Coordinates of C-alpha atoms in Angstrom, one line a residue:
Chain A
M9 CA 0.0 0.0 0.0
N10 CA 1.5 3.4 -0.9
E11 CA 1.4 6.5 1.2
A12 CA -1.5 8.1 -0.7
T13 CA -3.8 5.3 0.0
V14 CA -2.8 5.2 3.7
L15 CA -3.7 8.8 3.9
D16 CA -6.9 8.2 2.1
V17 CA -7.9 5.5 4.5
K18 CA -7.1 7.6 7.5
A19 CA -9.1 10.5 6.1
G20 CA -12.0 8.1 5.5
T21 CA -12.2 6.8 9.0
G22 CA -11.8 10.3 10.4
A23 CA -14.8 11.5 8.4
A24 CA -16.8 8.4 9.5
A25 CA -16.0 9.0 13.1
Q26 CA -17.1 12.6 12.9
K27 CA -20.3 11.5 11.3
R28 CA -20.9 9.1 14.2
T29 CA -20.4 11.7 16.9
G30 CA -22.7 14.1 14.9
S31 CA -25.6 11.7 15.0
R32 CA -26.1 10.5 18.5
L33 CA -29.9 10.2 18.1
P34 CA -31.4 7.2 16.4
K35 CA -32.4 8.0 12.8
W36 CA -36.2 7.5 13.1
L37 CA -36.3 10.1 15.9
Y38 CA -35.4 13.0 13.6
G39 CA -38.8 13.1 11.9
W40 CA -40.5 13.4 15.3
L41 CA -38.4 16.3 16.7
L42 CA -40.5 19.1 15.2
P43 CA -43.9 17.7 16.0
L44 CA -42.9 17.0 19.5
L45 CA -41.6 20.5 20.0
L46 CA -44.8 22.0 18.6
L47 CA -46.9 19.8 20.8
T48 CA -45.0 20.8 23.9
I49 CA -45.4 24.5 23.1
W50 CA -49.1 24.0 22.3
E51 CA -49.7 22.1 25.6
I52 CA -48.0 24.8 27.6
A53 CA -49.9 27.6 25.9
A54 CA -53.2 25.8 26.6
R55 CA -52.3 25.2 30.2
L56 CA -51.5 28.9 30.6
N57 CA -54.9 29.8 29.1
L58 CA -53.2 31.6 26.2
V59 CA -55.6 30.0 23.7
S60 CA -59.3 29.3 24.1
E61 CA -60.3 25.7 24.7
T62 CA -63.0 25.7 22.1
M63 CA -60.6 27.0 19.5
L64 CA -57.5 24.9 20.3
P65 CA -58.0 22.4 23.1
A66 CA -54.8 21.1 24.8
P67 CA -53.1 18.0 23.3
S68 CA -53.8 16.2 26.6
L69 CA -57.6 16.9 26.2
I70 CA -57.5 15.7 22.6
A71 CA -55.7 12.5 23.8
A72 CA -58.3 12.0 26.5
A73 CA -61.2 12.4 23.9
F74 CA -59.4 9.9 21.7
G75 CA -59.1 7.4 24.5
R76 CA -62.8 7.9 25.5
L77 CA -64.0 7.4 21.9
A78 CA -61.7 4.4 21.4
A79 CA -62.9 2.7 24.6
S80 CA -66.6 3.2 23.7
G81 CA -66.1 1.6 20.3
E82 CA -67.4 4.6 18.6
L83 CA -64.1 5.3 16.9
A84 CA -63.9 1.7 15.5
E85 CA -67.4 2.0 14.2
H86 CA -66.7 5.3 12.3
L87 CA -63.4 4.0 11.0
R88 CA -65.0 0.9 9.7
S89 CA -67.6 2.7 7.7
S90 CA -65.0 5.1 6.4
F91 CA -62.8 2.3 5.4
I92 CA -65.6 0.5 3.5
R93 CA -66.4 3.7 1.6
A94 CA -62.9 4.7 0.8
G95 CA -61.8 1.2 0.0
G96 CA -64.8 0.4 -2.1
G97 CA -64.7 3.6 -4.1
F98 CA -60.9 3.3 -4.5
L99 CA -61.1 -0.3 -5.7
L100 CA -63.9 0.5 -8.2
G101 CA -62.3 3.6 -9.7
G102 CA -58.7 2.4 -9.4
T103 CA -59.3 -0.9 -11.1
I104 CA -61.1 0.8 -14.0
G105 CA -58.4 3.4 -14.2
L106 CA -55.7 0.7 -14.3
L107 CA -57.4 -1.3 -17.0
L108 CA -58.3 1.7 -19.1
G109 CA -54.8 3.1 -18.8
V110 CA -53.3 -0.2 -20.0
F111 CA -55.9 -0.3 -22.8
T112 CA -55.3 3.2 -24.1
G113 CA -51.6 2.8 -23.5
L114 CA -51.4 -0.3 -25.8
G115 CA -53.5 0.9 -28.7
K116 CA -53.2 4.0 -30.8
W117 CA -56.8 3.6 -31.8
A118 CA -58.0 3.5 -28.2
E119 CA -55.8 6.4 -27.3
R120 CA -57.3 8.6 -30.1
T121 CA -60.9 7.8 -29.2
L122 CA -60.7 7.7 -25.4
D123 CA -57.9 9.9 -24.2
P124 CA -59.0 13.4 -25.4
S125 CA -62.4 13.0 -23.5
L126 CA -60.8 11.7 -20.4
Q127 CA -58.1 14.4 -20.4
M128 CA -60.9 17.0 -20.6
L129 CA -62.9 15.4 -17.8
R130 CA -59.8 15.2 -15.7
T131 CA -59.5 19.0 -15.6
V132 CA -63.0 19.5 -14.1
P133 CA -62.6 20.1 -10.4
L134 CA -64.4 17.1 -8.8
L135 CA -65.9 19.2 -6.0
A136 CA -67.8 21.1 -8.6
V137 CA -69.8 18.1 -9.7
I138 CA -70.9 17.2 -6.2
P139 CA -74.2 19.0 -6.5
L140 CA -74.9 17.0 -9.6
F141 CA -74.1 13.8 -7.9
I142 CA -76.5 14.7 -5.0
L143 CA -79.2 15.5 -7.6
W144 CA -78.7 12.2 -9.4
F145 CA -77.9 9.7 -6.7
G146 CA -79.0 11.4 -3.5
V147 CA -76.8 11.8 -0.5
G148 CA -76.7 8.0 0.1
E149 CA -73.8 5.6 -0.2
L150 CA -73.9 5.4 -4.0
S151 CA -73.0 9.0 -4.6
K152 CA -70.1 8.7 -2.1
W153 CA -68.7 5.6 -3.7
L154 CA -69.0 7.2 -7.1
L155 CA -67.3 10.4 -6.1
I156 CA -64.4 8.6 -4.5
S157 CA -64.1 6.2 -7.4
I158 CA -63.9 9.0 -9.9
G159 CA -61.2 10.6 -7.8
A160 CA -59.3 7.4 -7.6
F161 CA -59.7 6.7 -11.3
F162 CA -57.8 9.6 -12.8
P163 CA -54.4 9.4 -11.2
L164 CA -54.2 5.6 -11.9
Y165 CA -55.5 6.0 -15.4
F166 CA -53.1 8.7 -16.2
H167 CA -50.0 7.2 -14.7
T168 CA -50.7 3.7 -16.1
F169 CA -51.0 5.2 -19.5
L170 CA -47.8 7.1 -19.1
G171 CA -46.1 3.9 -17.8
V172 CA -47.1 1.8 -20.7
R173 CA -46.0 4.5 -23.1
S174 CA -42.6 4.9 -21.4
I175 CA -41.4 1.4 -22.3
D176 CA -38.1 1.4 -24.1
F177 CA -38.5 0.4 -27.7
K178 CA -35.2 -1.3 -27.4
L179 CA -36.6 -3.8 -24.9
Y180 CA -39.6 -4.3 -27.1
E181 CA -37.2 -5.3 -29.9
V182 CA -35.5 -7.7 -27.6
S183 CA -38.9 -9.3 -26.8
K184 CA -39.4 -9.7 -30.5
V185 CA -36.1 -11.5 -31.1
L186 CA -36.7 -13.7 -28.1
E187 CA -40.1 -14.6 -29.4
Y188 CA -42.2 -13.4 -26.5
S189 CA -45.9 -14.2 -26.9
K190 CA -48.4 -11.4 -26.6
L191 CA -49.3 -12.4 -23.1
Q192 CA -45.6 -12.7 -22.1
L193 CA -45.0 -9.2 -23.6
M194 CA -47.8 -7.9 -21.4
T195 CA -46.9 -9.5 -18.1
Q196 CA -43.2 -9.8 -18.4
V197 CA -42.2 -6.6 -20.2
I198 CA -44.9 -4.0 -20.3
L199 CA -46.2 -4.5 -16.8
P200 CA -42.8 -4.5 -15.0
A201 CA -41.6 -1.6 -17.1
A202 CA -44.8 0.4 -16.3
L203 CA -44.8 -0.5 -12.6
P204 CA -42.9 2.6 -11.3
N205 CA -45.5 4.8 -12.9
I206 CA -48.4 2.6 -11.8
L207 CA -47.3 2.7 -8.2
L208 CA -47.0 6.4 -8.3
G209 CA -50.5 6.6 -9.7
L210 CA -51.6 4.2 -6.9
R211 CA -50.2 6.4 -4.3
L212 CA -51.9 9.5 -5.7
S213 CA -55.2 7.6 -6.0
V214 CA -55.1 6.5 -2.4
G215 CA -54.5 10.1 -1.4
T216 CA -57.4 11.4 -3.5
S217 CA -59.6 8.7 -2.1
W218 CA -59.1 9.9 1.4
L219 CA -59.5 13.5 0.5
L220 CA -62.8 12.8 -1.2
L221 CA -63.9 10.5 1.6
A222 CA -63.7 13.4 4.0
V223 CA -65.7 15.6 1.6
A224 CA -68.3 13.0 0.9
E225 CA -68.8 12.2 4.6
M226 CA -69.2 15.9 5.5
M227 CA -71.8 16.5 2.8
G228 CA -74.1 14.2 4.7
A229 CA -73.7 10.8 6.4
S230 CA -74.7 9.1 9.6
S231 CA -71.3 7.4 10.3
G232 CA -67.7 7.7 9.4
V233 CA -64.8 9.8 10.5
G234 CA -65.9 12.8 8.3
Y235 CA -69.4 12.6 9.9
M236 CA -67.8 12.5 13.3
I237 CA -65.9 15.7 12.6
Q238 CA -68.9 17.4 11.2
D239 CA -71.1 16.3 14.1
A240 CA -68.6 17.4 16.7
R241 CA -68.3 20.8 15.1
V242 CA -72.0 21.4 15.4
Y243 CA -71.7 20.8 19.2
M244 CA -68.5 22.8 19.5
Q245 CA -66.6 19.6 20.6
T246 CA -63.3 20.8 19.1
D247 CA -61.3 18.1 20.8
I248 CA -63.3 15.5 18.8
V249 CA -62.8 17.5 15.6
F250 CA -59.1 17.1 16.3
V251 CA -59.4 13.4 16.9
G252 CA -61.0 13.1 13.5
I253 CA -58.3 15.0 11.8
I254 CA -55.6 13.0 13.5
L255 CA -57.4 9.8 12.4
F256 CA -57.4 10.9 8.8
A257 CA -53.7 11.8 9.1
L258 CA -52.8 8.4 10.7
V259 CA -54.8 6.3 8.2
G260 CA -53.5 8.4 5.3
K261 CA -49.9 7.9 6.4
L262 CA -50.5 4.2 7.0
T263 CA -51.9 3.6 3.5
D264 CA -49.2 5.7 2.0
S265 CA -46.6 3.6 3.8
A266 CA -48.2 0.4 2.5
V267 CA -47.7 1.6 -1.1
W268 CA -44.2 2.6 -0.2
I269 CA -43.5 -0.9 1.1
L270 CA -44.8 -2.3 -2.3
E271 CA -42.4 0.1 -4.1
R272 CA -39.5 -1.1 -2.0
R273 CA -40.3 -4.7 -2.7
W274 CA -41.2 -4.4 -6.4
L275 CA -38.9 -1.6 -7.6
H276 CA -35.7 -2.5 -5.8
W277 CA -34.1 -3.1 -9.2
Q278 CA -34.3 0.6 -10.1
N279 CA -31.0 2.3 -10.3
T280 CA -31.9 5.7 -9.0
Y281 CA -30.4 8.4 -6.8
K282 CA -31.3 7.6 -3.2
G283 CA -30.1 10.8 -1.5
Chain B
M473 CA -26.4 -21.6 -44.7
L474 CA -27.3 -18.0 -45.1
E475 CA -27.8 -16.7 -48.6
I476 CA -28.2 -13.0 -49.5
E477 CA -29.0 -12.2 -53.1
G478 CA -29.6 -8.9 -54.8
L479 CA -30.5 -7.1 -51.6
N480 CA -31.5 -3.5 -51.9
K481 CA -32.7 -1.2 -49.1
T482 CA -33.8 2.4 -49.3
F483 CA -34.8 4.7 -46.5
A484 CA -37.3 7.5 -47.1
S485 CA -35.9 10.8 -45.8
P486 CA -37.2 14.4 -46.1
S487 CA -34.6 15.2 -48.7
G488 CA -35.5 12.1 -50.8
D489 CA -34.8 8.4 -50.8
V490 CA -31.5 7.3 -49.4
V491 CA -30.0 4.1 -50.7
A492 CA -28.7 2.3 -47.6
L493 CA -27.8 -1.0 -49.3
H494 CA -27.1 -1.6 -52.9
Q495 CA -27.0 -5.1 -54.6
I496 CA -25.7 -7.0 -51.6
R497 CA -24.7 -10.6 -52.4
L498 CA -23.2 -12.8 -49.8
Q499 CA -23.2 -16.5 -48.8
V500 CA -22.2 -17.6 -45.3
E501 CA -21.6 -21.3 -44.6
K502 CA -23.0 -22.9 -41.5
G503 CA -20.6 -22.4 -38.6
Q504 CA -18.6 -19.7 -40.3
F505 CA -17.3 -16.6 -38.5
V506 CA -17.8 -13.5 -40.7
T507 CA -16.9 -10.0 -39.6
F508 CA -18.2 -6.8 -41.3
I509 CA -16.2 -3.6 -41.3
G510 CA -16.8 -0.3 -42.8
P511 CA -17.2 3.4 -42.0
S512 CA -20.4 4.6 -40.4
G513 CA -23.3 4.9 -42.9
C514 CA -22.1 1.9 -45.0
G515 CA -25.2 0.0 -44.0
K516 CA -23.6 -2.8 -42.0
S517 CA -26.0 -2.5 -39.1
T518 CA -28.9 -2.3 -41.5
L519 CA -27.8 -5.5 -43.1
L520 CA -27.7 -7.3 -39.8
K521 CA -31.2 -6.1 -38.9
I522 CA -32.5 -7.4 -42.1
V523 CA -30.9 -10.8 -41.5
A524 CA -32.4 -10.7 -38.0
G525 CA -35.8 -10.1 -39.4
L526 CA -36.2 -6.9 -37.5
D527 CA -36.3 -4.9 -40.7
T528 CA -38.5 -6.4 -43.4
A529 CA -38.9 -3.5 -45.8
Y530 CA -36.3 -4.4 -48.5
Q531 CA -36.0 -5.8 -52.0
G532 CA -34.1 -9.0 -52.8
S533 CA -33.8 -12.3 -51.2
V534 CA -32.4 -13.2 -47.8
K535 CA -32.6 -16.9 -47.0
L536 CA -31.6 -19.0 -44.0
N537 CA -31.3 -22.7 -44.9
G538 CA -33.3 -22.1 -48.0
K539 CA -36.2 -20.3 -46.3
A540 CA -36.9 -16.6 -46.7
I541 CA -36.6 -14.7 -43.4
A542 CA -40.1 -13.7 -42.3
G543 CA -39.5 -12.0 -39.0
P544 CA -37.4 -12.0 -35.8
G545 CA -36.9 -15.2 -33.9
V546 CA -34.7 -17.2 -31.6
E547 CA -32.9 -19.0 -34.3
K548 CA -31.3 -15.7 -35.3
G549 CA -29.8 -14.5 -32.0
F550 CA -29.1 -10.8 -31.8
I551 CA -26.6 -9.0 -29.7
F552 CA -27.2 -5.3 -29.7
Q553 CA -24.7 -2.5 -29.1
E554 CA -26.0 -2.2 -25.6
P555 CA -26.8 -5.3 -23.5
R556 CA -30.5 -4.5 -23.4
L557 CA -31.1 -6.6 -20.3
F558 CA -34.4 -6.4 -18.4
P559 CA -33.5 -4.2 -15.4
W560 CA -36.1 -5.9 -13.1
L561 CA -34.6 -9.4 -13.6
N562 CA -31.4 -10.7 -12.1
V563 CA -28.7 -12.4 -14.2
E564 CA -30.1 -15.9 -14.3
R565 CA -33.7 -14.7 -14.9
N566 CA -32.5 -12.4 -17.7
I567 CA -30.8 -15.3 -19.3
A568 CA -33.9 -17.5 -18.9
A569 CA -36.2 -14.5 -19.9
N570 CA -39.4 -15.9 -21.1
R571 CA -38.4 -19.5 -20.3
S572 CA -39.2 -20.7 -16.8
L573 CA -36.3 -21.4 -14.4
R574 CA -38.6 -24.0 -12.7
D575 CA -38.0 -26.1 -15.8
K576 CA -35.1 -28.4 -14.7
E577 CA -33.6 -28.5 -18.2
V578 CA -33.7 -24.7 -18.6
C579 CA -32.2 -24.3 -15.1
K580 CA -29.3 -26.6 -16.0
Q581 CA -28.6 -24.9 -19.3
V582 CA -28.6 -21.5 -17.6
D583 CA -26.1 -22.7 -15.1
E584 CA -23.8 -24.1 -17.9
L585 CA -24.1 -20.8 -19.8
I586 CA -23.2 -18.8 -16.7
E587 CA -20.1 -20.9 -16.5
L588 CA -19.4 -20.5 -20.2
V589 CA -19.6 -16.7 -20.1
R590 CA -17.6 -16.6 -16.8
L591 CA -20.3 -15.1 -14.6
K592 CA -20.3 -17.7 -11.8
G593 CA -21.2 -16.0 -8.5
F594 CA -23.3 -13.3 -10.2
E595 CA -26.4 -15.3 -10.8
K596 CA -28.5 -13.2 -8.4
A597 CA -27.0 -9.8 -9.3
Y598 CA -29.2 -7.2 -11.0
P599 CA -28.2 -5.4 -14.2
R600 CA -27.5 -2.2 -12.3
E601 CA -24.8 -4.0 -10.4
L602 CA -23.0 -5.3 -13.4
S603 CA -20.2 -3.7 -15.5
G604 CA -20.7 -3.1 -19.2
G605 CA -18.7 -6.2 -20.1
M606 CA -20.5 -8.5 -17.7
A607 CA -23.9 -7.2 -18.9
Q608 CA -23.0 -7.9 -22.5
R609 CA -21.9 -11.5 -21.5
V610 CA -25.4 -11.9 -19.9
A611 CA -26.9 -10.8 -23.2
I612 CA -24.8 -13.3 -25.1
A613 CA -25.8 -16.1 -22.7
R614 CA -29.4 -15.1 -23.2
A615 CA -29.1 -15.5 -26.9
L616 CA -27.2 -18.8 -26.6
L617 CA -29.8 -20.4 -24.4
R618 CA -32.1 -20.4 -27.4
R619 CA -29.5 -22.4 -29.4
P620 CA -29.4 -20.0 -32.3
E621 CA -28.6 -21.1 -35.8
V622 CA -26.8 -17.9 -36.4
L623 CA -25.6 -15.2 -33.9
L624 CA -25.8 -11.6 -35.1
L625 CA -23.6 -9.2 -33.3
D626 CA -23.9 -5.4 -33.9
E627 CA -20.7 -3.7 -32.6
P628 CA -21.3 -5.6 -29.3
F629 CA -18.0 -4.6 -27.7
G630 CA -17.9 -1.0 -29.0
A631 CA -18.6 0.6 -25.6
L632 CA -16.0 -1.5 -23.7
D633 CA -12.5 -0.5 -22.7
A634 CA -9.6 -2.2 -24.5
F635 CA -8.8 -4.8 -21.9
T636 CA -12.4 -5.9 -21.4
R637 CA -12.9 -6.0 -25.2
T638 CA -9.9 -8.3 -25.7
H639 CA -11.3 -10.6 -23.0
M640 CA -14.7 -10.6 -24.5
Q641 CA -13.3 -11.5 -27.9
E642 CA -11.6 -14.5 -26.3
V643 CA -14.9 -15.5 -24.6
L644 CA -16.7 -15.2 -27.9
L645 CA -14.2 -17.4 -29.7
D646 CA -14.5 -19.9 -26.9
I647 CA -18.2 -20.0 -27.5
W648 CA -17.9 -20.3 -31.2
E649 CA -15.4 -23.2 -30.9
N650 CA -17.8 -24.9 -28.5
N651 CA -21.1 -24.4 -30.3
K652 CA -20.0 -23.9 -33.9
T653 CA -22.7 -21.2 -34.2
T654 CA -22.6 -19.1 -37.4
M655 CA -21.4 -15.7 -36.4
L656 CA -22.1 -12.4 -38.2
F657 CA -20.1 -9.7 -36.4
V658 CA -20.3 -6.0 -37.2
T659 CA -17.5 -3.8 -36.0
H660 CA -15.6 -0.6 -36.8
D661 CA -12.4 -1.9 -35.3
L662 CA -10.0 -3.3 -37.8
D663 CA -8.0 -5.4 -35.3
E664 CA -11.2 -7.0 -34.0
A665 CA -12.4 -7.8 -37.5
V666 CA -9.1 -9.6 -38.4
F667 CA -8.7 -11.2 -35.0
L668 CA -12.2 -12.8 -35.0
G669 CA -13.3 -13.5 -38.6
Q670 CA -12.6 -16.2 -41.0
R671 CA -13.7 -13.8 -43.6
V672 CA -13.7 -10.0 -43.4
V673 CA -16.4 -8.2 -45.4
I674 CA -15.4 -4.7 -46.2
M675 CA -18.3 -2.3 -46.9
N676 CA -18.5 1.0 -48.6
P677 CA -20.9 3.8 -48.0
R678 CA -23.1 5.9 -50.3
P679 CA -24.7 3.7 -51.3
G680 CA -23.8 0.8 -48.9
H681 CA -22.3 -2.1 -50.8
I682 CA -19.8 -4.8 -50.3
R683 CA -16.4 -3.7 -51.6
N684 CA -14.4 -6.8 -51.0
V685 CA -14.3 -10.0 -49.0
I686 CA -10.9 -11.0 -47.6
G687 CA -10.3 -14.5 -46.2
I688 CA -8.3 -14.7 -43.0
D689 CA -6.6 -18.0 -43.2
L690 CA -5.0 -18.1 -39.8
P691 CA -5.5 -20.7 -37.1
Y692 CA -7.1 -19.9 -33.8
P693 CA -6.1 -18.7 -31.3
R694 CA -4.5 -15.9 -33.2
K695 CA -1.7 -13.8 -32.0
R696 CA -2.0 -10.1 -32.8
S697 CA 1.7 -9.6 -32.7
G698 CA 2.4 -12.4 -35.2
S699 CA 3.8 -11.4 -38.6
S700 CA 1.1 -13.2 -40.6
F701 CA -1.6 -11.4 -38.6
Q702 CA 0.1 -8.1 -39.2
E703 CA 0.3 -8.9 -42.9
L704 CA -3.4 -9.6 -43.3
R705 CA -4.2 -6.7 -41.1
S706 CA -2.4 -4.3 -43.5
R707 CA -4.0 -6.0 -46.5
V708 CA -7.4 -5.2 -45.0
L709 CA -6.3 -1.8 -44.0
S710 CA -5.1 -1.0 -47.6
E711 CA -8.5 -2.1 -48.9
F712 CA -10.1 0.0 -46.3
E713 CA -8.1 3.0 -47.4
K714 CA -9.3 2.6 -50.9
V715 CA -12.8 2.9 -49.5
E716 CA -11.9 6.2 -48.0
T717 CA -10.2 7.6 -51.1
P718 CA -13.2 8.8 -53.1
A719 CA -14.3 11.0 -50.3
I720 CA -10.9 12.6 -50.2
E721 CA -10.8 13.1 -53.9
I722 CA -14.2 15.0 -53.7
G723 CA -12.8 17.1 -50.9
A724 CA -9.6 17.8 -52.9
G725 CA -11.7 19.0 -55.9
I726 CA -13.3 21.9 -54.0

């Protein structure tokens, strides 16, 4: 080993040692630092009566309301109906979006006939069609499912289409030389190549589903987390409003993480910059 | 046996039709190693794509074992300039591709090929983890698994450094001696053409046609430093220089 490499190695270990002393906290804790700090300030401000309880109840009060609702089973009940709505709408719209995206992605003809109309509809703000939905389908479950499914449809449709179209022609040529069947081309070339885009679409679809679930439940329902929030607002139970918001945040984060886990498992082959 | 007879190919371009190949005539015996060399634009890659069946818009006849080539297929293995591996499959799955590794016979052959292209220990590696030379060897193994009648190689080692390239040439000759696959190898490297081929086809541009075919009657393994190698190399080189002359004359006329 010559002198230069010895120096290099020393410099390397030096930098590593410095890095170690610089990060005494476990990695996962970093994301929690800011929320914890804010919560502490909030709690102190509430205890000192700097903010009104009906506007901003102390975190401890919200936690107590959370515990109370969880214990009575009310929370589970609301969550269950929300899950069924969001999940049902998402599955309906997402599946159609995925299939149509593959369909228009594969065929020039399908793209020419379908895509322009869909692209136009995509730009209509969904919230603007809610009155129409209520008019047509009432305020019952059907209009909620449909609203959520339309919201879930577009991101998956759009990104699946993009994914199918982003396939490298060079790999297509390879599949020709290797005599892939039509089905093999679909499942072994087009699908894996489009998967990064499809998963991105999935993630956005899941997000939109939750957003529209909240809207749908607030426009009139007798159960669900959105209903719980709306109901609590009427009775000035701000702590319960917060419980609802926290629930949405938690479930949203959980479903997002689920998609992230899928990405890690299915897209580990990608050679991308990881920070 | 591969027979090419009266092959013409024109590309439509905005400024009119461009003749890419003009009256190509060539016969390649089964098991022969033929290299193609010529400046860019001489149509050597186009010729290879036509033989592969990837390009079917041409006039003339191209026959493999007496049958006209109708489209791409595994009997005409193709090695592109880039490895073109499926990034989501590891090495052994890339070699198997649309054949199932659960099939015992496929699995055994994949193992043998990994041995042949000297990739033992990298079976589970993904393309992003491979060097250019390794990836190209995977591509070669992938083509060989299908037991091609003829292997078409389009400047396969062009992107590799000199050391890797020499090594890859030896690997390829190994494979050729083992399998006796017919090889059509396109290159722009004179040494490579003379080192590998039993015949060197020299091509001319504008319009692309075959200028000369030189037989390289040297036993394998060849020594680049040998005097007979150097002699043949300079023969090919002088032919090659004749190819370049018209262009220079035109330039001199201005």
